[in-house]
Short mmCIF file of C-alpha atoms in Angstrom, two decimals:
data_model
loop_
_atom_site.label_atom_id
_atom_site.label_comp_id
_atom_site.label_asym_id
_atom_site.label_seq_id
_atom_site.Cartn_x
_atom_site.Cartn_y
_atom_site.Cartn_z
CA MET A 5 -87.83 21.09 -230.67
CA LEU A 6 -90.93 19.74 -228.96
CA GLN A 7 -89.53 16.21 -228.98
CA SER A 8 -86.30 17.44 -227.37
CA LEU A 9 -88.27 19.29 -224.72
CA LEU A 10 -90.43 16.24 -223.96
CA ALA A 11 -87.35 14.02 -223.84
CA SER A 12 -85.60 16.30 -221.35
CA TYR A 13 -88.60 16.35 -219.04
CA SER A 14 -89.16 12.60 -219.22
CA GLU A 15 -85.50 11.71 -218.72
CA LYS A 16 -85.18 8.75 -216.40
CA VAL A 17 -82.83 8.35 -213.47
CA LYS A 18 -81.11 4.98 -213.27
CA ASN A 19 -79.07 3.32 -210.54
CA GLU A 20 -75.69 1.67 -210.96
CA LYS A 21 -77.37 -1.52 -212.20
CA GLY A 22 -79.19 0.33 -214.93
CA LYS A 23 -82.64 0.08 -213.34
CA THR A 24 -85.00 3.04 -213.59
CA ILE A 25 -85.54 4.56 -210.14
CA GLY A 26 -87.30 7.80 -211.10
CA TYR A 27 -87.34 10.81 -213.39
CA VAL A 28 -85.19 13.94 -213.53
CA TYR A 29 -88.23 16.21 -213.43
CA GLU A 30 -90.35 14.21 -211.06
CA GLU A 31 -94.09 14.96 -211.06
CA LEU A 32 -93.76 17.86 -213.50
CA TRP A 33 -96.11 16.59 -216.19
CA THR A 34 -98.54 14.74 -213.95
CA GLU A 35 -98.77 17.67 -211.55
CA TYR A 36 -99.42 20.06 -214.42
CA ALA A 37 -101.98 17.70 -215.98
CA SER A 38 -103.86 17.10 -212.72
CA THR A 39 -103.97 20.83 -211.93
CA LEU A 40 -105.11 21.78 -215.43
CA LEU A 41 -107.71 19.02 -215.72
CA GLY A 42 -108.93 19.71 -212.19
CA LYS A 43 -109.80 23.25 -213.29
CA VAL A 44 -111.37 22.03 -216.52
CA PHE A 45 -113.53 19.52 -214.67
CA LEU A 46 -114.50 22.15 -212.09
CA TYR A 47 -115.81 24.55 -214.72
CA ALA A 48 -117.45 21.70 -216.63
CA ALA A 49 -119.19 20.52 -213.44
CA LEU A 50 -120.45 24.03 -212.68
CA PHE A 51 -121.69 24.39 -216.25
CA LEU A 52 -123.51 21.05 -216.10
CA LEU A 53 -125.06 21.97 -212.75
CA ALA A 54 -126.29 25.32 -214.07
CA ALA A 55 -127.66 23.65 -217.21
CA PHE A 56 -129.47 20.98 -215.16
CA ILE A 57 -131.03 23.64 -212.94
CA VAL A 58 -132.22 25.81 -215.82
CA VAL A 59 -133.58 22.91 -217.90
CA GLY A 60 -135.06 21.26 -214.80
CA VAL A 61 -136.94 24.39 -213.72
CA PHE A 62 -138.24 24.96 -217.26
CA THR A 63 -139.32 21.31 -217.63
CA ARG A 64 -141.03 21.28 -214.25
CA ARG A 65 -143.04 24.41 -215.01
CA LYS A 66 -143.89 23.84 -218.66
CA LYS A 67 -143.78 20.05 -219.10
CA ALA A 68 -144.25 18.59 -215.61
CA GLU A 69 -145.11 15.13 -216.98
CA GLN A 70 -141.65 14.94 -218.58
CA PHE A 71 -139.77 15.84 -215.40
CA PRO A 72 -139.10 12.19 -214.33
CA SER A 73 -137.66 11.53 -217.80
CA PHE A 74 -135.46 14.63 -217.44
CA LEU A 75 -134.16 13.38 -214.07
CA LYS A 76 -133.17 10.03 -215.61
CA THR A 77 -131.37 11.77 -218.48
CA ALA A 78 -129.59 14.11 -216.06
CA ALA A 79 -128.54 11.13 -213.94
CA ILE A 80 -127.08 9.33 -216.98
CA ILE A 81 -125.17 12.45 -218.06
CA GLY A 82 -123.95 13.05 -214.49
CA VAL A 83 -122.72 9.49 -214.01
CA THR A 84 -121.01 9.50 -217.43
CA PHE A 85 -119.25 12.75 -216.52
CA ALA A 86 -118.29 11.31 -213.13
CA LEU A 87 -116.79 8.17 -214.66
CA THR A 88 -114.83 10.32 -217.14
CA VAL A 89 -113.38 12.37 -214.28
CA VAL A 90 -112.56 9.29 -212.18
CA LEU A 91 -110.85 7.33 -214.97
CA THR A 92 -108.89 10.36 -216.18
CA MET A 93 -107.66 11.41 -212.74
CA LEU A 94 -106.87 7.84 -211.69
CA ALA A 95 -104.78 7.42 -214.84
CA ILE A 96 -102.84 10.57 -213.94
CA GLY A 97 -102.49 9.32 -210.37
CA PHE A 98 -100.97 6.06 -211.53
CA GLY A 99 -98.72 8.05 -213.86
CA LYS A 100 -97.52 10.02 -210.84
CA ILE A 101 -96.73 6.77 -209.03
CA GLY A 102 -94.74 5.68 -212.07
CA GLU A 103 -92.82 8.97 -212.16
CA LYS A 104 -91.81 8.59 -208.54
CA GLY A 105 -90.63 5.05 -209.21
CA TYR A 106 -92.77 3.65 -206.37
CA MET A 107 -93.60 0.48 -208.30
CA GLN A 108 -89.91 -0.42 -208.15
CA GLU A 109 -89.76 0.07 -204.37
CA LYS A 110 -90.82 -3.03 -202.46
CA PRO A 111 -91.68 -1.15 -199.24
CA LYS A 112 -94.02 1.18 -201.13
CA LEU A 113 -95.86 -1.79 -202.63
CA LEU A 114 -97.03 -2.68 -199.11
CA VAL A 115 -98.87 0.66 -199.05
CA LEU A 116 -99.98 0.94 -202.69
CA ILE A 117 -101.19 -2.58 -203.54
CA PRO A 118 -103.63 -3.31 -200.65
CA PRO A 119 -105.93 -0.29 -201.35
CA MET A 120 -105.98 -1.28 -205.02
CA ILE A 121 -107.06 -4.81 -204.08
CA LEU A 122 -109.76 -3.48 -201.74
CA ALA A 123 -111.14 -1.21 -204.45
CA GLY A 124 -110.78 -4.04 -206.96
CA ILE A 125 -113.07 -6.17 -204.80
CA ALA A 126 -115.61 -3.48 -203.85
CA VAL A 127 -116.34 -2.15 -207.36
CA PRO A 128 -116.72 -5.46 -209.30
CA GLY A 129 -118.45 -6.98 -206.27
CA GLY A 130 -121.10 -4.28 -206.34
CA ILE A 131 -121.62 -4.69 -210.09
CA ILE A 132 -121.89 -8.49 -209.86
CA SER A 133 -124.30 -8.22 -206.90
CA TYR A 134 -126.50 -5.81 -208.85
CA ILE A 135 -126.62 -8.12 -211.88
CA ALA A 136 -127.31 -11.13 -209.63
CA TYR A 137 -130.24 -9.30 -207.98
CA LEU A 138 -131.80 -8.80 -211.41
CA TYR A 139 -132.08 -12.58 -211.71
CA SER A 140 -133.16 -13.39 -208.15
CA LYS A 141 -132.97 -12.00 -204.62
CA LYS A 142 -131.24 -15.15 -203.40
CA ALA A 143 -128.50 -14.86 -206.02
CA GLY A 144 -128.09 -11.17 -205.22
CA LYS A 145 -127.74 -11.81 -201.50
CA THR A 146 -125.24 -14.61 -202.11
CA ALA A 147 -123.11 -12.38 -204.35
CA LEU A 148 -123.29 -9.58 -201.78
CA TYR A 149 -122.26 -11.85 -198.90
CA ILE A 150 -119.33 -13.17 -200.95
CA THR A 151 -118.27 -9.57 -201.64
CA PHE A 152 -118.49 -8.76 -197.91
CA GLY A 153 -116.38 -11.82 -197.08
CA LEU A 154 -113.71 -10.97 -199.64
CA LEU A 155 -113.61 -7.37 -198.43
CA ALA A 156 -113.14 -8.54 -194.83
CA ALA A 157 -110.32 -10.89 -195.85
CA ALA A 158 -108.64 -8.19 -197.95
CA LEU A 159 -108.93 -5.73 -195.07
CA VAL A 160 -107.15 -8.16 -192.74
CA ALA A 161 -104.42 -8.65 -195.36
CA THR A 162 -104.14 -4.86 -195.72
CA PHE A 163 -103.63 -4.53 -191.99
CA VAL A 164 -100.85 -7.12 -192.04
CA CYS A 165 -99.09 -5.34 -194.92
CA LEU A 166 -99.34 -1.95 -193.21
CA ILE A 167 -98.05 -3.34 -189.91
CA VAL A 168 -95.02 -4.73 -191.74
CA TYR A 169 -94.51 -1.41 -193.54
CA PHE A 170 -94.74 0.60 -190.31
CA ASN A 171 -92.32 -1.62 -188.40
CA LYS A 172 -89.75 -1.62 -191.22
CA ASN A 173 -89.96 1.95 -192.51
CA VAL A 174 -91.57 4.27 -189.96
CA LEU A 175 -90.84 2.95 -186.47
CA ASN A 176 -87.86 4.88 -185.07
CA ASP A 177 -87.28 6.61 -188.43
CA GLY A 178 -86.19 9.81 -186.68
CA TYR A 179 -89.02 11.93 -188.10
CA TYR A 180 -92.51 10.50 -187.73
CA ASP A 181 -91.34 8.33 -184.86
CA THR A 182 -88.35 8.81 -182.58
CA ALA A 183 -87.44 6.40 -179.80
CA ASP A 184 -86.35 9.16 -177.41
CA GLY A 185 -89.26 11.46 -178.26
CA SER A 186 -86.93 14.20 -179.50
CA TRP A 187 -89.20 14.80 -182.50
CA GLY A 188 -92.31 13.08 -183.81
CA LYS A 189 -93.86 10.11 -182.02
CA VAL A 190 -96.49 7.73 -183.39
CA ASN A 191 -98.78 6.84 -180.50
CA GLN A 192 -99.95 3.42 -181.64
CA LEU A 193 -102.14 2.73 -178.62
CA ALA A 194 -104.04 6.01 -179.04
CA LEU A 195 -104.50 5.35 -182.76
CA TYR A 196 -105.90 1.85 -182.24
CA LEU A 197 -108.13 2.92 -179.35
CA GLY A 198 -109.36 5.94 -181.29
CA ALA A 199 -110.24 3.80 -184.32
CA ILE A 200 -111.99 1.16 -182.20
CA ILE A 201 -114.00 3.70 -180.18
CA LEU A 202 -115.11 5.57 -183.31
CA VAL A 203 -116.18 2.35 -185.06
CA ILE A 204 -118.17 1.21 -182.03
CA ALA A 205 -119.75 4.65 -181.58
CA ALA A 206 -120.73 4.85 -185.26
CA LEU A 207 -122.22 1.34 -185.30
CA ALA A 208 -124.11 1.97 -182.05
CA ALA A 209 -125.50 5.27 -183.36
CA ALA A 210 -126.54 3.68 -186.66
CA PHE A 211 -128.30 0.68 -185.11
CA LEU A 212 -130.00 2.70 -182.37
CA ALA A 213 -131.20 5.41 -184.76
CA ASP A 214 -132.27 2.93 -187.44
CA LYS A 215 -133.76 0.13 -185.33
CA GLY A 216 -136.54 -0.69 -187.76
CA GLY A 217 -134.34 -0.44 -190.82
CA ASN A 218 -132.75 -3.49 -192.41
CA PHE A 219 -129.31 -3.93 -193.87
CA SER A 220 -130.44 -5.85 -196.93
CA PHE A 221 -129.56 -4.27 -200.26
CA ASP A 222 -131.70 -4.82 -203.34
CA ALA A 223 -130.91 -4.05 -206.97
CA LYS A 224 -132.23 -0.49 -206.71
CA SER A 225 -130.33 0.42 -203.54
CA ILE A 226 -127.12 -1.11 -204.94
CA ALA A 227 -127.50 0.83 -208.19
CA LEU A 228 -128.13 4.10 -206.37
CA ALA A 229 -125.20 3.38 -204.05
CA GLY A 230 -122.94 2.89 -207.05
CA ILE A 231 -124.15 6.14 -208.62
CA CYS A 232 -123.65 8.10 -205.38
CA VAL A 233 -120.17 6.66 -204.77
CA SER A 234 -119.06 7.38 -208.34
CA LEU A 235 -120.40 10.94 -208.16
CA SER A 236 -118.72 11.56 -204.79
CA PHE A 237 -115.43 10.09 -206.01
CA ALA A 238 -115.51 12.26 -209.14
CA LEU A 239 -116.35 15.40 -207.17
CA SER A 240 -113.48 14.67 -204.76
CA TYR A 241 -111.08 15.28 -207.67
CA ILE A 242 -112.62 18.72 -208.26
CA LYS A 243 -110.83 20.66 -205.54
CA LEU A 244 -111.41 24.25 -204.59
CA TRP A 245 -108.10 24.27 -202.72
CA ASP A 246 -105.52 21.84 -201.30
CA LEU A 247 -103.93 21.96 -197.88
CA PRO A 248 -100.14 21.64 -197.59
CA GLN A 249 -100.08 18.51 -195.40
CA GLY A 250 -102.99 16.60 -196.91
CA GLY A 251 -106.70 17.23 -197.15
CA SER A 252 -108.68 19.50 -199.43
CA VAL A 253 -111.92 21.42 -199.78
CA THR A 254 -113.85 19.90 -202.68
CA LEU A 255 -116.90 20.68 -204.76
CA VAL A 256 -119.46 19.12 -202.33
CA SER A 257 -117.94 15.65 -202.81
CA LEU A 258 -119.78 14.17 -199.81
CA LEU A 259 -123.21 15.40 -200.90
CA PRO A 260 -124.20 12.23 -202.86
CA ILE A 261 -123.08 9.93 -200.02
CA MET A 262 -124.91 11.99 -197.41
CA LEU A 263 -128.07 12.17 -199.51
CA TYR A 264 -127.94 8.37 -199.87
CA ALA A 265 -127.67 7.99 -196.08
CA TYR A 266 -130.45 10.58 -195.63
CA LEU A 267 -132.74 8.45 -197.83
CA TYR A 268 -131.74 4.93 -196.80
CA GLY A 269 -130.69 5.39 -193.19
CA ALA A 270 -127.47 5.18 -191.23
CA LYS A 271 -126.90 1.42 -191.55
CA LYS A 272 -126.61 1.42 -195.31
CA GLY A 273 -125.08 4.88 -195.23
CA LEU A 274 -122.19 3.74 -193.05
CA PHE A 275 -121.36 0.86 -195.36
CA VAL A 276 -121.53 2.95 -198.54
CA GLY A 277 -119.36 5.62 -196.88
CA PHE A 278 -116.89 2.90 -195.86
CA VAL A 279 -116.61 1.70 -199.48
CA TYR A 280 -116.15 5.30 -200.62
CA GLY A 281 -113.36 5.69 -198.05
CA LEU A 282 -111.59 2.66 -199.52
CA LEU A 283 -111.70 4.30 -202.94
CA GLN A 284 -110.42 7.55 -201.41
CA SER A 285 -107.30 5.70 -200.27
CA LEU A 286 -106.39 5.34 -203.96
CA GLN A 287 -106.41 9.11 -204.46
CA ASP A 288 -102.93 10.37 -203.59
CA PRO A 289 -102.70 8.16 -200.47
CA TYR A 290 -100.42 8.87 -197.55
CA ILE A 291 -100.32 5.94 -195.17
CA ILE A 292 -97.80 5.20 -192.44
CA HIS A 293 -99.79 3.08 -189.96
CA PRO A 294 -102.74 0.63 -190.20
CA ALA A 295 -104.89 2.50 -187.66
CA GLN A 296 -104.05 5.82 -189.33
CA PHE A 297 -105.18 4.28 -192.63
CA LEU A 298 -108.53 3.43 -191.03
CA LEU A 299 -108.94 6.84 -189.40
CA ASP A 300 -108.09 8.89 -192.49
CA TYR A 301 -109.91 6.80 -195.10
CA PRO A 302 -112.62 4.15 -194.53
CA VAL A 303 -113.61 5.19 -191.00
CA ALA A 304 -113.48 8.94 -191.67
CA PHE A 305 -115.66 8.73 -194.76
CA ALA A 306 -117.95 6.08 -193.31
CA MET A 307 -118.92 8.79 -190.82
CA ALA A 308 -120.66 10.57 -193.71
CA GLY A 309 -123.17 7.73 -193.46
CA LEU A 310 -124.24 9.07 -190.08
CA ALA A 311 -126.13 11.67 -192.09
CA GLY A 312 -128.85 9.02 -191.90
CA VAL A 313 -129.21 8.96 -188.10
CA LEU A 314 -132.17 11.36 -188.19
CA LYS A 315 -134.06 9.43 -190.87
CA ASN A 316 -136.75 8.28 -188.42
CA VAL A 317 -136.82 11.52 -186.41
CA HIS A 318 -139.80 13.72 -187.21
CA ILE A 319 -138.48 17.12 -188.25
CA LYS A 320 -140.93 19.13 -190.32
CA SER A 321 -138.33 20.97 -192.37
CA PRO A 322 -136.33 18.62 -194.69
CA GLN A 323 -133.70 21.35 -195.06
CA LEU A 324 -133.13 21.53 -191.31
CA LYS A 325 -133.17 17.75 -191.01
CA PHE A 326 -130.50 17.35 -193.68
CA ALA A 327 -128.38 20.20 -192.28
CA LEU A 328 -128.34 18.63 -188.80
CA SER A 329 -127.66 15.18 -190.27
CA ALA A 330 -124.75 16.44 -192.39
CA LEU A 331 -123.32 18.31 -189.41
CA ILE A 332 -123.36 15.10 -187.33
CA GLY A 333 -121.59 13.13 -190.07
CA GLY A 334 -119.10 15.94 -190.72
CA THR A 335 -118.26 16.32 -187.03
CA MET A 336 -117.57 12.60 -186.67
CA ARG A 337 -115.33 12.72 -189.76
CA TYR A 338 -113.50 15.69 -188.21
CA ILE A 339 -112.89 13.74 -184.98
CA SER A 340 -111.44 10.84 -186.97
CA HIS A 341 -108.98 13.09 -188.82
CA VAL A 342 -108.02 14.91 -185.60
CA ILE A 343 -107.07 11.64 -183.86
CA SER A 344 -104.97 10.62 -186.86
CA GLY A 345 -103.28 14.01 -187.09
CA ALA A 346 -102.45 14.21 -183.38
CA PHE A 347 -101.15 10.67 -182.87
CA ALA A 348 -99.68 9.74 -186.28
CA PHE A 349 -98.51 13.03 -187.80
CA GLY A 350 -97.32 14.97 -184.78
CA ALA A 351 -94.06 15.69 -186.63
CA TYR A 352 -95.98 18.03 -188.95
CA ALA A 353 -97.11 20.12 -186.00
CA LEU A 354 -93.53 20.39 -184.75
CA ASP A 355 -92.38 21.40 -188.25
CA ALA A 356 -94.95 24.21 -188.13
CA GLY A 357 -93.60 25.40 -184.77
CA ALA A 358 -96.60 24.20 -182.73
CA SER A 359 -95.87 22.93 -179.23
CA ASN A 360 -99.21 21.17 -178.76
CA VAL A 361 -99.78 18.56 -181.49
CA PHE A 362 -103.41 17.97 -180.48
CA ALA A 363 -104.31 21.66 -180.68
CA TYR A 364 -102.54 21.86 -184.05
CA SER A 365 -104.54 18.89 -185.35
CA LEU A 366 -107.78 20.47 -184.13
CA ALA A 367 -106.99 23.67 -186.01
CA TYR A 368 -105.55 22.08 -189.15
CA ASN A 369 -108.43 19.65 -189.72
CA SER A 370 -111.06 22.37 -189.29
CA PHE A 371 -111.11 22.51 -193.12
CA VAL A 372 -113.61 19.63 -192.80
CA PHE A 373 -116.26 22.09 -191.59
CA VAL A 374 -115.75 24.29 -194.64
CA ASP A 375 -116.26 21.20 -196.77
CA ILE A 376 -119.40 20.24 -194.84
CA LEU A 377 -120.76 23.80 -194.94
CA LEU A 378 -120.70 23.68 -198.74
CA VAL A 379 -122.45 20.29 -198.64
CA ILE A 380 -125.14 21.68 -196.32
CA VAL A 381 -125.74 24.71 -198.55
CA ALA A 382 -126.05 22.50 -201.64
CA GLY A 383 -128.27 20.00 -199.83
CA VAL A 384 -130.56 22.71 -198.47
CA LEU A 385 -130.93 24.19 -201.96
CA LEU A 386 -131.83 20.76 -203.38
CA LEU A 387 -134.34 20.08 -200.62
CA SER A 388 -135.91 23.48 -201.23
CA SER A 389 -137.13 22.08 -204.55
CA LYS A 390 -140.60 20.59 -204.21
CA ALA A 391 -139.90 18.24 -207.11
CA PHE A 392 -136.73 16.91 -205.49
CA VAL A 393 -138.48 16.47 -202.12
CA ALA A 394 -141.29 14.58 -203.89
CA GLU A 395 -138.71 12.21 -205.40
CA THR A 396 -137.08 11.64 -202.01
CA LYS A 397 -140.49 10.81 -200.51
CA LYS A 398 -140.98 8.18 -203.22
CA PHE A 399 -137.65 6.63 -202.30
CA ALA A 400 -138.57 6.72 -198.62
CA ALA A 401 -141.92 5.05 -199.28
CA GLN A 402 -140.32 2.34 -201.42
CA GLU A 403 -137.65 1.73 -198.78
CA THR A 404 -140.33 1.38 -196.08
CA GLN A 405 -142.21 -1.14 -198.22
CA ALA A 406 -139.00 -3.09 -198.83
CA GLU A 407 -138.24 -3.17 -195.10
CA GLN A 408 -141.75 -4.40 -194.28
CA ALA A 409 -141.48 -7.08 -196.97
CA ALA A 410 -138.13 -8.22 -195.57
CA GLN A 411 -139.56 -8.37 -192.04
CA ASN A 412 -142.54 -10.42 -193.29
CA CYS A 413 -140.17 -12.83 -195.02
CA ASP A 414 -138.16 -13.23 -191.81
CA THR A 415 -141.35 -13.84 -189.82
CA ASN A 416 -142.61 -16.46 -192.28
CA SER A 417 -139.25 -18.22 -192.34
CA ASP A 418 -139.30 -18.41 -188.52
CA LYS A 419 -142.71 -20.09 -188.67
#
């Protein structure tokens, strides 16, 4: 009976040539699995968090000398849990792609393959750079520069693929883009200008706010970046609720990225957020235009790195400092999504009966502030812990020493 039921729900649809083009009950099993596991991971994450808090408070009060050891153990458990979530949900995601038959559609490959290649460069590149740094700084820097170069080349190739996809499948398709403007219209100029202006603004803000900071990564900063990205990516799968046209409110998924930027500054924060955005494009992606891809993924999530713009600003309260920093990063992410929604997905606003696509995008993407509010609450609670603040001060002191050492090396090399 069970075999018959499974067979009926996995029945394939074939074309006249006998090639599989999809399934009769498309997305049934993967949708059920992702929903069920999403809930399981949510409750598991909340349980782990509660357990860490209880054990951490007890350890701090009764066995303070063992608290650093507890933090290391908690980090290992957290990262292991995060990797479990990521691998499981990615497997389901690829299963969903298989159910839809996208891997047999050449146009879809132009959208699906490039993000995979970008992620395939970023993740191994970070691991190799970390290992290289353990041997020597020079080897680590070389590996990191090679990773940057490959990422830049892959990003250019991604742009080319997405331009081809847009011109062949979206331009004048009668829905997203109509030649006579009778329905949706993709405003390419506004998308490109919006992406360029946001990138310039973010870079300017990062370099002005973090003048004394360097952009050199060492083994420790790379390792912490990897941990924060993996935690954020895992938490992004644990959704409190989904929106009908894309986007979701998650279980503080941007908290690790924003804490990293808060500790290391906006320069490194922007880059780590950018890499996280590339990984986000693997998670149920919806891409119709190269500039929209930038605005909704790498640029939008790179803005989380602007949570580091107040690193060198003296604000007595760490809670207030983080809250303001997170609000800056969240607002910039919101602007990025609004530009994409207004100028790439105007058809959705018209479907909803809205006459002003920009106003609709402003209202629809306001979910970002709910997401950021949860991050701020969680961050403020963390920074209310004296032990956690003490650990962040250690990181800050070590980062300052590393920056001074790098500046001394540059000065000596000039001589």
